[in-house]
Tab-separated table of C-alpha atoms in Angstrom:
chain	number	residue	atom	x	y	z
A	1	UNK	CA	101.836	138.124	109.211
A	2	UNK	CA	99.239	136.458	111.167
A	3	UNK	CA	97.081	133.481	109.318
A	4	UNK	CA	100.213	132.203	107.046
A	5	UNK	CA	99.867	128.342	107.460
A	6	UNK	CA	97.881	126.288	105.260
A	7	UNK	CA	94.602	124.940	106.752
A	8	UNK	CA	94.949	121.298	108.145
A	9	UNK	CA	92.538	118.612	107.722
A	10	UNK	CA	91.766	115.238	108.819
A	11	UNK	CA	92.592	113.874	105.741
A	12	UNK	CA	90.791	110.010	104.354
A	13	UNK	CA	93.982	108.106	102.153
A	14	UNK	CA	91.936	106.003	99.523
A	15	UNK	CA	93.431	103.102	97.547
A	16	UNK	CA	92.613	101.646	93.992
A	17	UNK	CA	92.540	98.166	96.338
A	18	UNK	CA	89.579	99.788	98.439
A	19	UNK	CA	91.682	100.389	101.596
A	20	UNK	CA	91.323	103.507	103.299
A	21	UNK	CA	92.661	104.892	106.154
A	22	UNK	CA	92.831	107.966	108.161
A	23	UNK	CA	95.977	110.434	108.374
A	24	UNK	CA	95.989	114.546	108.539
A	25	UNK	CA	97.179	116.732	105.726
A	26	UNK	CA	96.738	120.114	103.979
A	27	UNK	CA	94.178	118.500	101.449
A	28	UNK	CA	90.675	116.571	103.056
A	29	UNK	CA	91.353	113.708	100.468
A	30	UNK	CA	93.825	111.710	98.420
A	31	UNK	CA	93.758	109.070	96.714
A	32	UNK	CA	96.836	106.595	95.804
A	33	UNK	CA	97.424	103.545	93.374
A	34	UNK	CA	99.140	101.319	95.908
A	35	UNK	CA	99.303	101.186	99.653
A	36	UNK	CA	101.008	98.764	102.419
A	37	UNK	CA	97.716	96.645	102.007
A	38	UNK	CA	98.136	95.775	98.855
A	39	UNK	CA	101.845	96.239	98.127
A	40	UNK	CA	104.254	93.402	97.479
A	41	UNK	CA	106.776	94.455	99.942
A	42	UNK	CA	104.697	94.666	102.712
A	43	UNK	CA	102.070	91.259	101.587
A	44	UNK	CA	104.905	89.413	100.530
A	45	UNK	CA	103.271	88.653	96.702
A	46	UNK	CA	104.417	89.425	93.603
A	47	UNK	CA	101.672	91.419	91.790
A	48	UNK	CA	102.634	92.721	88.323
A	49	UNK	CA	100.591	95.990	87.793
A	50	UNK	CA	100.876	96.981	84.086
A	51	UNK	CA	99.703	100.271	83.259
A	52	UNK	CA	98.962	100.699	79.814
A	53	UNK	CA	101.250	97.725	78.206
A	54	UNK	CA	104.277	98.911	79.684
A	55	UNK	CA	105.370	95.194	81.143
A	56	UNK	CA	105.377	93.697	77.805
A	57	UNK	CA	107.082	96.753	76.170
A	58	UNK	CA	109.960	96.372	78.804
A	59	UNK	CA	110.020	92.766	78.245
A	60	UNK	CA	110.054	93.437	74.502
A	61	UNK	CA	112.774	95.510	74.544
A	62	UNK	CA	115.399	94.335	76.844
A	63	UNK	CA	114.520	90.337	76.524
A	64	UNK	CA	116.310	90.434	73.218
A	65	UNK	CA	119.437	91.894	75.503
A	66	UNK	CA	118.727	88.935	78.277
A	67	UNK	CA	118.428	85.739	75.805
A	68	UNK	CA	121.799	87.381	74.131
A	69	UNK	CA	123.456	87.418	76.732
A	70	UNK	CA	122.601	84.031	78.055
A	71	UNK	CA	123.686	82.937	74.797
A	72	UNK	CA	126.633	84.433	74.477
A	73	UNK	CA	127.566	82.914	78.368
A	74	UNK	CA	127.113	78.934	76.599
């Protein structure tokens, strides 16, 4: 059962933001949406990234729930 283990690679971690960086892995390349460089928690700004409308149909649907509530709270 010799030769069982995946082949590892020095593997290049690319971001939508343009940041890459350098990590090993079973594939030579991957590619990510967010990383620490350009996430909130680790930049410490609020960046709203809406993927096909899906902010404003959250914010349709449950801001009818948050203005009744604050409304029935008066």
């Amino acid at each position: 059962m010799k030769n069982i283990h995946p082949k590892y690679y020095r593997c290049e971690v690319k971001c939508n933001c343009g940041e890459t960086f350098v990590t090993r892995s079973t594939v030579p390349e991957i590619k990510v949406e967010i990383c620490s460089a350009c996430h909130p928690f680790f930049t410490g700004t609020q960046k709203i990234v809406d993927t096909a409308g899906r902010v404003e149909k959250f914010r349709k649907k449950y801001g009818k729930v948050q203005s009744a509530k604050t409304t029935e709270a008066s």
